[in-house]
Coordinates of N, CA and C in Angstrom, one line a residue:
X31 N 47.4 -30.8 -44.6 CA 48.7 -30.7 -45.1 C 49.2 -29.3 -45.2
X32 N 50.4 -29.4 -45.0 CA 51.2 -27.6 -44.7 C 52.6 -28.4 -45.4
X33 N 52.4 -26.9 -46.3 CA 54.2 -26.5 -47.0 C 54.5 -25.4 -46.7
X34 N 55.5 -25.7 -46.0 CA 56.3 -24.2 -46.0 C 57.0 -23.4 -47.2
X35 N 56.7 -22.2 -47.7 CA 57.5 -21.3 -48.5 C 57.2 -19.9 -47.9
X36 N 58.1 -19.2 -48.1 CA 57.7 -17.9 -48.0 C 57.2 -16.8 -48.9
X37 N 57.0 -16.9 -49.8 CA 56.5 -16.3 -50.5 C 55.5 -17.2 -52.3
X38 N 54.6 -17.1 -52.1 CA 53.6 -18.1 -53.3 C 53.3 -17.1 -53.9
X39 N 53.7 -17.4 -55.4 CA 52.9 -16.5 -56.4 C 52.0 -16.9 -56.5
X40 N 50.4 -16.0 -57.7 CA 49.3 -16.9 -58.2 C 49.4 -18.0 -59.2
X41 N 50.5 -17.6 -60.2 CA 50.9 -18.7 -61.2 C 51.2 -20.4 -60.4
X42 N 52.4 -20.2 -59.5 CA 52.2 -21.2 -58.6 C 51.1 -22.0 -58.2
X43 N 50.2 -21.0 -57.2 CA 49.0 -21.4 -56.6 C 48.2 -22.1 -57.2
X44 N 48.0 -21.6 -58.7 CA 47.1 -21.7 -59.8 C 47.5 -23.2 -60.4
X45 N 48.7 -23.3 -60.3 CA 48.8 -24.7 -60.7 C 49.3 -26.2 -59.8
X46 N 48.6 -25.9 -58.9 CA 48.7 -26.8 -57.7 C 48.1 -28.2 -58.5
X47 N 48.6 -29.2 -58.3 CA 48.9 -30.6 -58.6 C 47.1 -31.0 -57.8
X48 N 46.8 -30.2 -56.8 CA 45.3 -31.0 -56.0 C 44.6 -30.2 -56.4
X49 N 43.2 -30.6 -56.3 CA 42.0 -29.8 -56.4 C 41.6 -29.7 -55.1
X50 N 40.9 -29.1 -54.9 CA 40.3 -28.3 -53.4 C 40.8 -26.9 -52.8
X51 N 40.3 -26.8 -51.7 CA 40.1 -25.4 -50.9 C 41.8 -25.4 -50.2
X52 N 42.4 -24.1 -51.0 CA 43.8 -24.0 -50.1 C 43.9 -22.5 -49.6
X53 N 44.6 -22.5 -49.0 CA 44.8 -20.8 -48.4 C 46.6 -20.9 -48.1
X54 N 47.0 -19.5 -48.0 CA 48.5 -19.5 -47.6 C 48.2 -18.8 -46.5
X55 N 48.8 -19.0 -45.2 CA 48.8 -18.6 -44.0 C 50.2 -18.6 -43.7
X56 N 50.9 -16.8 -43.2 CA 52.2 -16.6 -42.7 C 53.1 -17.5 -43.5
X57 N 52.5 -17.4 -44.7 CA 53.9 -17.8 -45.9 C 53.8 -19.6 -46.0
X58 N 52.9 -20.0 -45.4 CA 52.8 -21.2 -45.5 C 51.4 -21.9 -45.8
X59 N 51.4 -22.9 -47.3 CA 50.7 -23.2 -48.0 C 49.6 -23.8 -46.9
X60 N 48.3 -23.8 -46.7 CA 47.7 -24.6 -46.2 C 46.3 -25.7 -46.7
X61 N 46.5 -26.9 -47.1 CA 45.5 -27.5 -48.6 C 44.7 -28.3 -47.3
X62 N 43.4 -27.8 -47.4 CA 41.9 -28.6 -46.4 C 42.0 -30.1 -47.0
X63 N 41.1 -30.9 -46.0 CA 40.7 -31.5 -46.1 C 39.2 -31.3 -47.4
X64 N 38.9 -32.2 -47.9 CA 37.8 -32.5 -48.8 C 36.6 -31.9 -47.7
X65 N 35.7 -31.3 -48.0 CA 34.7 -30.9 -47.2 C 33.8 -32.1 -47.6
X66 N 32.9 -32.2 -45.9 CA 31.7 -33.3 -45.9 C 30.6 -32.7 -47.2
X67 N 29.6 -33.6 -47.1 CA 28.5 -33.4 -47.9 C 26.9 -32.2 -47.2
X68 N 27.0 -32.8 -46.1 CA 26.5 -31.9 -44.8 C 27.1 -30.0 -45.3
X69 N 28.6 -30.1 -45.3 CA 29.2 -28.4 -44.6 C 28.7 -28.2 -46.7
X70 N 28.8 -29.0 -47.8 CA 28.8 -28.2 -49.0 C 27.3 -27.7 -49.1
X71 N 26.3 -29.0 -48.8 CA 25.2 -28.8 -49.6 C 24.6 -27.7 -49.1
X72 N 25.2 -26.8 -47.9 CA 24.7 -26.1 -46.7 C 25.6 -24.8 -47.7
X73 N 26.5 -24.6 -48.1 CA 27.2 -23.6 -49.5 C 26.6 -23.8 -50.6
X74 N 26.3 -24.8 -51.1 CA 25.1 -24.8 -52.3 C 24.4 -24.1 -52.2
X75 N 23.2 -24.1 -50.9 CA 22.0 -23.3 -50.8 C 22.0 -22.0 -50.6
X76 N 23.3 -21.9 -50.2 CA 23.5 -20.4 -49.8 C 23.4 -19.4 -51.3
X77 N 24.2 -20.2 -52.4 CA 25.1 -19.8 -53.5 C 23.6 -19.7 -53.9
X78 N 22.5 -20.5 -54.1 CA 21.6 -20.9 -55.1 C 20.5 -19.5 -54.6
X79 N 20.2 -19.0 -53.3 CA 20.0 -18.2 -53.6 C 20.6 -16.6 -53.5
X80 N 21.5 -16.7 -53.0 CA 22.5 -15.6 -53.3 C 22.4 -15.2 -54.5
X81 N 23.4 -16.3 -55.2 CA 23.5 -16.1 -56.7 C 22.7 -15.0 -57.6
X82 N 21.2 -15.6 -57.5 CA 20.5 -15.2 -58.6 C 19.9 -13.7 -57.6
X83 N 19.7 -12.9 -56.4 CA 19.8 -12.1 -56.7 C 20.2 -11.2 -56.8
X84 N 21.8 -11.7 -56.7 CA 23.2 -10.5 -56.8 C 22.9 -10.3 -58.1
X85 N 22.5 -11.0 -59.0 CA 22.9 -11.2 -60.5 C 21.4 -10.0 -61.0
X86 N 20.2 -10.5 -60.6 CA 19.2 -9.5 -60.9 C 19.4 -8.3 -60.1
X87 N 19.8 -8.0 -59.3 CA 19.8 -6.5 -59.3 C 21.3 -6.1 -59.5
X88 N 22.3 -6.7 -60.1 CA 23.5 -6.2 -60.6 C 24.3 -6.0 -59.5
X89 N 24.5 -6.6 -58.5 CA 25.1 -6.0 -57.4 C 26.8 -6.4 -57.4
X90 N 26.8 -7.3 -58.2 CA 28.5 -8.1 -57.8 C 28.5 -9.4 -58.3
X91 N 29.2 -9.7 -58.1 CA 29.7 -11.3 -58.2 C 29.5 -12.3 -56.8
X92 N 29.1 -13.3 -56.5 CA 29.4 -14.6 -55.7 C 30.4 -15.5 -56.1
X93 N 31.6 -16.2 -55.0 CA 32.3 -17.0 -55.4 C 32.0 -18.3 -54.5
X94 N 32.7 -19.6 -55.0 CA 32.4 -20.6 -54.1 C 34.1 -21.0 -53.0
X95 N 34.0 -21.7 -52.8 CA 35.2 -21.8 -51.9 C 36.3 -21.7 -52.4
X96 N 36.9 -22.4 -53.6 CA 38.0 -22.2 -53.9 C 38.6 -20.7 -54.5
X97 N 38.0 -19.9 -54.7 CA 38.0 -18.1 -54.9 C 39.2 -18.3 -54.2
X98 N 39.7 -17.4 -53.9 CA 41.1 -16.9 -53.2 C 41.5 -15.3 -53.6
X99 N 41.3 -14.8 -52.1 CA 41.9 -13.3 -52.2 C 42.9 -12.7 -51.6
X100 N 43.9 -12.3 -51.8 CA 45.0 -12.1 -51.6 C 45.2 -11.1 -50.8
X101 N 45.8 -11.3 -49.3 CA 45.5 -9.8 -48.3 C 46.7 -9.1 -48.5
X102 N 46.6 -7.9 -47.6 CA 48.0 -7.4 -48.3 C 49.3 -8.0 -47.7
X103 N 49.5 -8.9 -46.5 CA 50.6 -9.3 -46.0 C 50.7 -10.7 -47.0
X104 N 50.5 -10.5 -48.3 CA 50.4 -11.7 -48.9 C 49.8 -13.4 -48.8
X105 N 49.4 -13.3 -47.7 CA 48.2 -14.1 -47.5 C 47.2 -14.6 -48.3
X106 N 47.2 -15.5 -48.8 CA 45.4 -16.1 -49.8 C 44.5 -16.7 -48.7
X107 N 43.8 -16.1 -48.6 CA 42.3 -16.6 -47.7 C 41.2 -16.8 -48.6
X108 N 40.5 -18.0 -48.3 CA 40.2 -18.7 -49.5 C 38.2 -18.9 -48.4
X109 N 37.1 -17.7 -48.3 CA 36.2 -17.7 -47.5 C 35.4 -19.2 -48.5
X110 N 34.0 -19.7 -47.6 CA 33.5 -20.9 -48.2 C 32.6 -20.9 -49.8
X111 N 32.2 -19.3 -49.1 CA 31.3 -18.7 -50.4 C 31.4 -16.8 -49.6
X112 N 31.5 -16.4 -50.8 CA 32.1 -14.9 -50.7 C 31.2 -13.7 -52.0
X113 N 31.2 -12.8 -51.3 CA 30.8 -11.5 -52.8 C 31.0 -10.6 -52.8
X114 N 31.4 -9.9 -54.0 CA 32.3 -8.8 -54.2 C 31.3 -7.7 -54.9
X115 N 31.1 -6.4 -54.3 CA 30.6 -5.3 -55.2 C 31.2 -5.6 -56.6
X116 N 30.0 -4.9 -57.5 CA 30.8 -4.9 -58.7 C 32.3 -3.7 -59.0
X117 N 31.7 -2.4 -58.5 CA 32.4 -1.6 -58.1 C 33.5 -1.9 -57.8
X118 N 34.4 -2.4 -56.7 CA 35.5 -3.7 -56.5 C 36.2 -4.2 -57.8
X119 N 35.5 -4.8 -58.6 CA 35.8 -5.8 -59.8 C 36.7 -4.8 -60.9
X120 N 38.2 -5.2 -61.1 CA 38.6 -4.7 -62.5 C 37.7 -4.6 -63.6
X121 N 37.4 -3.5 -64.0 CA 36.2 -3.3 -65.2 C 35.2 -3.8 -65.0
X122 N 34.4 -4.0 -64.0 CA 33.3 -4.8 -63.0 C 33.6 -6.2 -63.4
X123 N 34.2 -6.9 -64.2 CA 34.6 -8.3 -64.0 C 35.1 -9.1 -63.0
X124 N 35.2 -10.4 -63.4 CA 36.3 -11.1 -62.2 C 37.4 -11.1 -62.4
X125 N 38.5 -11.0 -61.8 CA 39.7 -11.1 -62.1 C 40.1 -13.0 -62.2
X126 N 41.3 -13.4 -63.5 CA 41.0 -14.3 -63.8 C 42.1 -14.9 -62.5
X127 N 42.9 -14.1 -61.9 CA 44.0 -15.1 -60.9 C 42.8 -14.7 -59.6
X128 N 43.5 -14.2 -58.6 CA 43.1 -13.8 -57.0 C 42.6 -12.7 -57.2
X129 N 41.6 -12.6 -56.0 CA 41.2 -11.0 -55.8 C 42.3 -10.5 -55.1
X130 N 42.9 -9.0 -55.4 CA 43.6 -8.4 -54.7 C 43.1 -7.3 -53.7
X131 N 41.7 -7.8 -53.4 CA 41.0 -6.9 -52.4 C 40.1 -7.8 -51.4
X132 N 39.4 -7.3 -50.3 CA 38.8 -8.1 -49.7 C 37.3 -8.1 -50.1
X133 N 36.8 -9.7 -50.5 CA 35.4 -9.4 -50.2 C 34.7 -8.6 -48.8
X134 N 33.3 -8.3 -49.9 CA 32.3 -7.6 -48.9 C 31.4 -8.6 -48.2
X135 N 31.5 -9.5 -48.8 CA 31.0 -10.8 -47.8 C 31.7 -11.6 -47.6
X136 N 32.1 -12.6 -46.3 CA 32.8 -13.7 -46.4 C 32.1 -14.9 -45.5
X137 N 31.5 -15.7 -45.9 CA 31.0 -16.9 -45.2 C 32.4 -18.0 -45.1
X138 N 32.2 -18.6 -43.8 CA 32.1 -19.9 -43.5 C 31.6 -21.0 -42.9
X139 N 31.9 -21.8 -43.2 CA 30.8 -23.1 -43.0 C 31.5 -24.4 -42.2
X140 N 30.9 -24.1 -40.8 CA 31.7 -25.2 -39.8 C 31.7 -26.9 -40.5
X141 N 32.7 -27.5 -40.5 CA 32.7 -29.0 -40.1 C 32.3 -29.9 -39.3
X142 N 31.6 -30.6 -39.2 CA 31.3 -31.3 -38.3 C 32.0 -31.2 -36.6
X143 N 33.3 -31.2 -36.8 CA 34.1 -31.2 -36.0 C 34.8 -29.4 -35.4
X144 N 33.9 -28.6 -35.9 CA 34.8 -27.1 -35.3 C 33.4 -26.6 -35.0
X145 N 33.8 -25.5 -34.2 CA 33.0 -24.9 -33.2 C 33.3 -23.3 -33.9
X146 N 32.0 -22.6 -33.3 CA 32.4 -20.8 -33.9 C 33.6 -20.3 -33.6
X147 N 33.9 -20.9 -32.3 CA 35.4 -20.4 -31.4 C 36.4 -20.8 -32.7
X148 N 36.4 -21.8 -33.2 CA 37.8 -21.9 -33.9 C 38.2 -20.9 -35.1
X149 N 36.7 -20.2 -35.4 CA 37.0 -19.2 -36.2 C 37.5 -17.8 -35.7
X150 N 37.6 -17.5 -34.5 CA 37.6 -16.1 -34.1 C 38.9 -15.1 -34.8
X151 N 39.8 -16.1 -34.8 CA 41.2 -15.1 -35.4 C 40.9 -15.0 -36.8
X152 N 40.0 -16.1 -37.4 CA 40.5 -15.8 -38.7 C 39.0 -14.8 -39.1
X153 N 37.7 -14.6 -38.5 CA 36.9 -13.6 -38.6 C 37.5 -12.4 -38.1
X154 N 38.4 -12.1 -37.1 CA 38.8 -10.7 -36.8 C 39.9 -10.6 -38.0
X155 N 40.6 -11.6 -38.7 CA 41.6 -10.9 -39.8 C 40.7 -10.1 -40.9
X156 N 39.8 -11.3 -40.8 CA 38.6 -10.5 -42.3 C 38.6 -9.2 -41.9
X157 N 37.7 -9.2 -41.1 CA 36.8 -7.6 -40.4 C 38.4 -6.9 -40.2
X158 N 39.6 -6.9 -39.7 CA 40.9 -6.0 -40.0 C 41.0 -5.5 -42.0
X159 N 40.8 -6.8 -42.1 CA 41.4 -6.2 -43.6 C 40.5 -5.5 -44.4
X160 N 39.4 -5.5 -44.2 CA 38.3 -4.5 -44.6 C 37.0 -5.2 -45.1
X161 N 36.8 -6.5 -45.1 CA 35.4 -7.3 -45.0 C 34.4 -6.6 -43.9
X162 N 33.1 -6.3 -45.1 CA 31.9 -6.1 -43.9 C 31.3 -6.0 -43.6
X163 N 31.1 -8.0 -43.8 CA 30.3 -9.0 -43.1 C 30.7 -9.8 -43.2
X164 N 30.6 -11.1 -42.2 CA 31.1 -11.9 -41.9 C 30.1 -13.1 -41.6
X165 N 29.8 -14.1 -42.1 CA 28.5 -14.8 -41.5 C 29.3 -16.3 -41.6
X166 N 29.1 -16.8 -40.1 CA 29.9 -18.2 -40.0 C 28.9 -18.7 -39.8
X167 N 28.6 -20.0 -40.7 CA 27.5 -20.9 -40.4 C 28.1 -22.2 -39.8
X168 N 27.0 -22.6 -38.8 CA 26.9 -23.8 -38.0 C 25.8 -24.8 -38.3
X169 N 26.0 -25.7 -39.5 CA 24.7 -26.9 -39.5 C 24.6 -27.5 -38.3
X170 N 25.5 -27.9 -37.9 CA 25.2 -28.8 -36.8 C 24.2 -27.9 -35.2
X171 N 24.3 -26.9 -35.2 CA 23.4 -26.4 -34.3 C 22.4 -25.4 -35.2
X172 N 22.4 -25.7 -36.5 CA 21.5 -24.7 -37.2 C 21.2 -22.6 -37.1
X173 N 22.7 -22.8 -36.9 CA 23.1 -21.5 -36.6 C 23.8 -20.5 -37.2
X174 N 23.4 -19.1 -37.3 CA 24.4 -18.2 -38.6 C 24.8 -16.9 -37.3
X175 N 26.4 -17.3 -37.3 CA 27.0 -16.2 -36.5 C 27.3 -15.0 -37.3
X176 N 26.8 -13.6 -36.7 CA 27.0 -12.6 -38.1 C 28.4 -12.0 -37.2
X177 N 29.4 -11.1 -38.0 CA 30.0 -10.2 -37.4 C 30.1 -9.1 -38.3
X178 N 30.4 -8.0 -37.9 CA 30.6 -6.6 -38.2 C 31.5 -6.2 -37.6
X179 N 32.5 -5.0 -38.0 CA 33.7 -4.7 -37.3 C 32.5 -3.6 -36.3
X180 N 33.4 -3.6 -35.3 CA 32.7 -2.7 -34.1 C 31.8 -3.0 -33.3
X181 N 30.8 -4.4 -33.7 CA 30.0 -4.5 -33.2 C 30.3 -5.8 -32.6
X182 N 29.0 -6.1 -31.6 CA 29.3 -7.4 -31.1 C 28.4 -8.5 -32.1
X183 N 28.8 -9.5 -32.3 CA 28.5 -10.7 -32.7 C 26.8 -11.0 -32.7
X184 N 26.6 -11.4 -33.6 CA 24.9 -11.7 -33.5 C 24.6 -13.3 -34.0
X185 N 23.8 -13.8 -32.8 CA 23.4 -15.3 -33.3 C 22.5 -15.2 -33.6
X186 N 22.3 -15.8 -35.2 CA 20.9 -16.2 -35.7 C 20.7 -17.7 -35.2
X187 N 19.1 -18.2 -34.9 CA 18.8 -19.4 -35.0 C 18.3 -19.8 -36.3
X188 N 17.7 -21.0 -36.7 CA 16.6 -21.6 -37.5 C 15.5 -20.5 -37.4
X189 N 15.0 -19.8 -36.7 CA 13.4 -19.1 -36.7 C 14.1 -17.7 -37.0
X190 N 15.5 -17.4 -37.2 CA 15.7 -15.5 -37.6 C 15.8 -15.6 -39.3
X191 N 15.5 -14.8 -39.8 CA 16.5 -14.2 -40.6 C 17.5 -13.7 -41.4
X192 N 18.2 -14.1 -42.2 CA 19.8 -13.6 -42.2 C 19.6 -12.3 -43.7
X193 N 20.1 -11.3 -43.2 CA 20.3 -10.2 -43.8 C 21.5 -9.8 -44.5
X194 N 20.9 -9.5 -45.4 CA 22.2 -9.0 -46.6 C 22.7 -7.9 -46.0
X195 N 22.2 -6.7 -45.2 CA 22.2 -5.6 -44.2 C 22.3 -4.2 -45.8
X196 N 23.5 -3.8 -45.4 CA 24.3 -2.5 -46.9 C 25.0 -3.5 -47.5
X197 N 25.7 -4.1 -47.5 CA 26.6 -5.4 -47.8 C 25.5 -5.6 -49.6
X198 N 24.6 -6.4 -49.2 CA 23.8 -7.1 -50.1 C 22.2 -6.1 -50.1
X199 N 21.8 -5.3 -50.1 CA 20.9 -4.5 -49.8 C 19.9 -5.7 -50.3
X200 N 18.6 -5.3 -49.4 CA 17.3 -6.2 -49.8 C 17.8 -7.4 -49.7
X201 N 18.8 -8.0 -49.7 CA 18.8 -9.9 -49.0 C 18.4 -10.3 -48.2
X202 N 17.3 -11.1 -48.2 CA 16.8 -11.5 -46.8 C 16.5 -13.0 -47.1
X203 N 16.9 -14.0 -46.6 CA 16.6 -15.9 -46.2 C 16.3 -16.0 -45.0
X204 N 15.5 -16.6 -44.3 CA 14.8 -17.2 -43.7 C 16.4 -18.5 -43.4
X205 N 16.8 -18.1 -42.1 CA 17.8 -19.5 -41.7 C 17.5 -20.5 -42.4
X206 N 16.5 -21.0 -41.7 CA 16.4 -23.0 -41.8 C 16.2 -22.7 -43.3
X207 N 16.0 -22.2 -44.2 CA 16.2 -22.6 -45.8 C 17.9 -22.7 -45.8
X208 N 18.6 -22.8 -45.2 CA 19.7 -22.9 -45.6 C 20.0 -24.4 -45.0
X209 N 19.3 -25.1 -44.0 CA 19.5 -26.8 -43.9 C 17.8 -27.5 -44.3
X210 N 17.2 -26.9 -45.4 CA 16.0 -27.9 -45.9 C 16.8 -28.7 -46.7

Protein backbone atom coordinates (compact mmCIF):
# COMPACT_ATOMS: atom_id res chain seq x y z
CA UNK A 1 0.00 0.00 0.00
CA UNK A 2 1.33 3.70 -1.03
CA UNK A 3 -0.05 7.19 0.12
CA UNK A 4 0.97 9.85 -1.45
CA UNK A 5 1.95 13.12 0.66
CA UNK A 6 4.77 15.20 0.40
CA UNK A 7 5.91 15.90 3.29
CA UNK A 8 5.29 13.28 6.87
CA UNK A 9 6.07 14.50 10.10
CA UNK A 10 7.08 11.97 13.04
CA UNK A 11 3.98 12.83 15.05
CA UNK A 12 2.02 11.71 11.93
CA UNK A 13 4.11 8.66 11.23
CA UNK A 14 4.02 7.86 14.89
CA UNK A 15 0.44 7.59 14.94
CA UNK A 16 -0.34 5.51 11.95
CA UNK A 17 -3.73 3.61 12.48
CA UNK A 18 -1.43 -0.04 11.38
CA UNK A 19 1.13 -1.68 13.03
CA UNK A 20 4.09 -2.93 11.01
CA UNK A 21 7.27 -2.00 8.94
CA UNK A 22 6.65 1.47 6.96
CA UNK A 23 9.10 3.69 5.32
CA UNK A 24 8.45 7.14 3.24
CA UNK A 25 10.03 6.98 -0.04
CA UNK A 26 10.11 10.46 -2.38
CA UNK A 27 7.40 11.87 -0.12
CA UNK A 28 5.35 8.92 -0.40
CA UNK A 29 4.17 6.73 2.55
CA UNK A 30 5.17 3.19 1.85
CA UNK A 31 3.31 0.38 4.63
CA UNK A 32 4.92 -3.63 3.90
CA UNK A 33 3.37 -6.33 3.80
CA UNK A 34 3.36 -8.48 7.28
CA UNK A 35 6.74 -10.31 7.06
CA UNK A 36 6.74 -14.33 6.81
CA UNK A 37 7.83 -16.34 9.84
CA UNK A 38 10.91 -17.75 7.80
CA UNK A 39 12.28 -13.66 6.90
CA UNK A 40 11.52 -12.80 11.10
CA UNK A 41 12.75 -15.67 12.90
CA UNK A 42 15.97 -15.16 10.68
CA UNK A 43 15.83 -11.12 12.47
CA UNK A 44 15.21 -12.74 15.77
CA UNK A 45 18.52 -14.55 15.67
CA UNK A 46 20.27 -11.98 14.40
CA UNK A 47 18.95 -9.46 17.33
CA UNK A 48 19.46 -12.35 20.01
CA UNK A 49 22.86 -12.43 19.38
CA UNK A 50 23.74 -9.03 18.37
CA UNK A 51 21.87 -7.68 21.16
CA UNK A 52 23.63 -8.97 24.05
CA UNK A 53 27.07 -8.15 22.83
CA UNK A 54 26.44 -4.62 21.83
CA UNK A 55 25.06 -4.31 25.30
CA UNK A 56 28.27 -5.98 27.11
CA UNK A 57 30.79 -4.23 25.68
CA UNK A 58 28.71 -0.78 25.57
CA UNK A 59 28.87 -0.29 21.98
CA UNK A 60 25.35 1.13 21.02
CA UNK A 61 22.00 0.28 20.62
CA UNK A 62 20.21 -2.52 18.15
CA UNK A 63 16.82 -1.83 16.70
CA UNK A 64 14.32 -4.22 15.11
CA UNK A 65 12.40 -3.37 11.93
CA UNK A 66 10.05 -0.96 12.75
CA UNK A 67 13.01 1.78 14.01
CA UNK A 68 12.88 4.40 11.45
CA UNK A 69 15.62 6.91 10.50
CA UNK A 70 15.06 9.83 8.82
CA UNK A 71 17.55 10.75 5.81
CA UNK A 72 18.22 14.11 5.07
CA UNK A 73 15.95 14.40 1.86
CA UNK A 74 13.30 13.56 4.36
CA UNK A 75 12.90 10.04 3.76
CA UNK A 76 12.13 7.35 6.74
CA UNK A 77 13.98 4.09 5.92
CA UNK A 78 12.91 1.69 8.14
CA UNK A 79 16.43 -1.19 7.85
CA UNK A 80 15.03 -5.04 9.25
CA UNK A 81 17.43 -4.84 12.23
CA UNK A 82 19.92 -1.97 12.53
CA UNK A 83 22.78 -0.38 15.20
CA UNK A 84 23.75 2.72 16.24
CA UNK A 85 27.17 3.81 18.04
CA UNK A 86 26.47 5.03 21.22
CA UNK A 87 28.41 8.08 20.34
CA UNK A 88 25.46 8.79 17.56
CA UNK A 89 22.70 8.62 20.35
CA UNK A 90 21.43 12.06 21.89
CA UNK A 91 23.00 11.75 25.34
CA UNK A 92 23.94 8.09 24.24
CA UNK A 93 20.18 7.24 24.47
CA UNK A 94 17.55 6.45 21.91
CA UNK A 95 15.80 9.08 20.63
CA UNK A 96 12.02 8.53 21.44
CA UNK A 97 10.59 9.64 17.61
CA UNK A 98 13.24 8.73 14.42
CA UNK A 99 16.86 8.64 14.29
CA UNK A 100 17.93 11.78 12.52
CA UNK A 101 21.16 10.04 11.53
CA UNK A 102 22.11 6.93 9.65
CA UNK A 103 22.75 3.76 11.34
CA UNK A 104 26.18 2.06 11.35
CA UNK A 105 24.58 -1.08 10.61
CA UNK A 106 21.74 -1.78 8.40
CA UNK A 107 20.43 -5.33 7.70
CA UNK A 108 17.95 -6.70 5.44
CA UNK A 109 16.16 -9.73 5.19
CA UNK A 110 14.89 -11.04 1.76
CA UNK A 111 11.30 -12.47 1.41
CA UNK A 112 10.65 -15.36 0.02
CA UNK A 113 9.92 -13.78 -3.09
CA UNK A 114 12.94 -10.95 -3.69
CA UNK A 115 16.32 -11.55 -4.82
CA UNK A 116 19.73 -9.40 -3.60
CA UNK A 117 19.15 -7.51 -6.99
CA UNK A 118 15.96 -5.99 -5.67
CA UNK A 119 17.91 -4.30 -3.01
CA UNK A 120 20.67 -2.63 -4.96
CA UNK A 121 19.23 1.08 -5.04
CA UNK A 122 18.14 0.97 -1.75
CA UNK A 123 21.78 -0.53 -0.30
CA UNK A 124 23.61 2.16 -2.47
CA UNK A 125 21.13 4.95 -0.69
CA UNK A 126 22.36 3.56 2.67
CA UNK A 127 26.19 3.45 1.80
CA UNK A 128 25.43 7.37 0.09
CA UNK A 129 23.93 8.56 3.19
CA UNK A 130 26.64 7.42 5.45
CA UNK A 131 25.86 3.70 6.62
CA UNK A 132 28.99 1.44 6.99
CA UNK A 133 27.72 -1.70 6.59
CA UNK A 134 25.31 -3.16 5.01
CA UNK A 135 24.49 -6.93 5.37
CA UNK A 136 21.40 -8.27 3.12
CA UNK A 137 20.41 -11.53 4.23
CA UNK A 138 19.04 -14.36 2.00
CA UNK A 139 17.34 -17.46 3.92
CA UNK A 140 16.30 -18.88 1.08
CA UNK A 141 19.94 -19.54 -0.39
CA UNK A 142 21.43 -19.26 3.12
CA UNK A 143 23.32 -16.24 2.29
CA UNK A 144 24.75 -12.82 3.85
CA UNK A 145 25.53 -10.17 1.15
CA UNK A 146 28.00 -7.61 2.93
CA UNK A 147 28.50 -4.11 1.36
CA UNK A 148 30.87 -1.33 2.19
CA UNK A 149 31.03 1.97 0.30
CA UNK A 150 34.00 1.58 -2.14
CA UNK A 151 34.24 -1.81 -2.05
CA UNK A 152 32.82 -4.55 -4.04
CA UNK A 153 30.23 -6.73 -2.44
CA UNK A 154 31.11 -9.85 -0.56
CA UNK A 155 29.02 -13.21 -0.49
CA UNK A 156 29.05 -15.05 2.62
CA UNK A 157 27.72 -18.75 2.55
CA UNK A 158 26.41 -21.04 5.49
CA UNK A 159 30.33 -22.23 6.13
CA UNK A 160 31.79 -18.09 6.33
CA UNK A 161 31.57 -16.01 8.98
CA UNK A 162 29.81 -12.66 9.29
CA UNK A 163 31.88 -9.95 10.83
CA UNK A 164 31.00 -7.00 12.83
CA UNK A 165 34.47 -5.62 10.90
CA UNK A 166 35.08 -1.47 12.86
CA UNK A 167 31.24 -1.25 12.64
CA UNK A 168 30.73 -3.80 15.64
CA UNK A 169 34.44 -4.62 16.62
CA UNK A 170 35.01 -8.35 17.81
CA UNK A 171 31.46 -9.56 16.21
CA UNK A 172 31.86 -12.62 14.77
CA UNK A 173 28.56 -15.47 13.97
CA UNK A 174 29.16 -18.26 12.20
CA UNK A 175 26.34 -17.85 9.09
CA UNK A 176 24.23 -20.98 9.43
CA UNK A 177 23.51 -19.85 13.22
CA UNK A 178 21.47 -17.40 11.71
CA UNK A 179 18.97 -20.28 9.95
CA UNK A 180 19.35 -23.09 12.97
Amino acid sequence: MTVAKKVWTDEELLRLPCEGKAEVIGGKLRVMPPAGLEQEEVGAALVAFLRPYVRQHGLGRVYMSQAGFRMPNGDIRSPDVSFVRTEKLPAGRSPKKFGAFPPDLAVEILAPDEKVEDYAAKVQEYLDWGVTLVWVIDPERREVWVYRKGREAQRLTDTDVLDGEEVIAGFRLPVHALFE
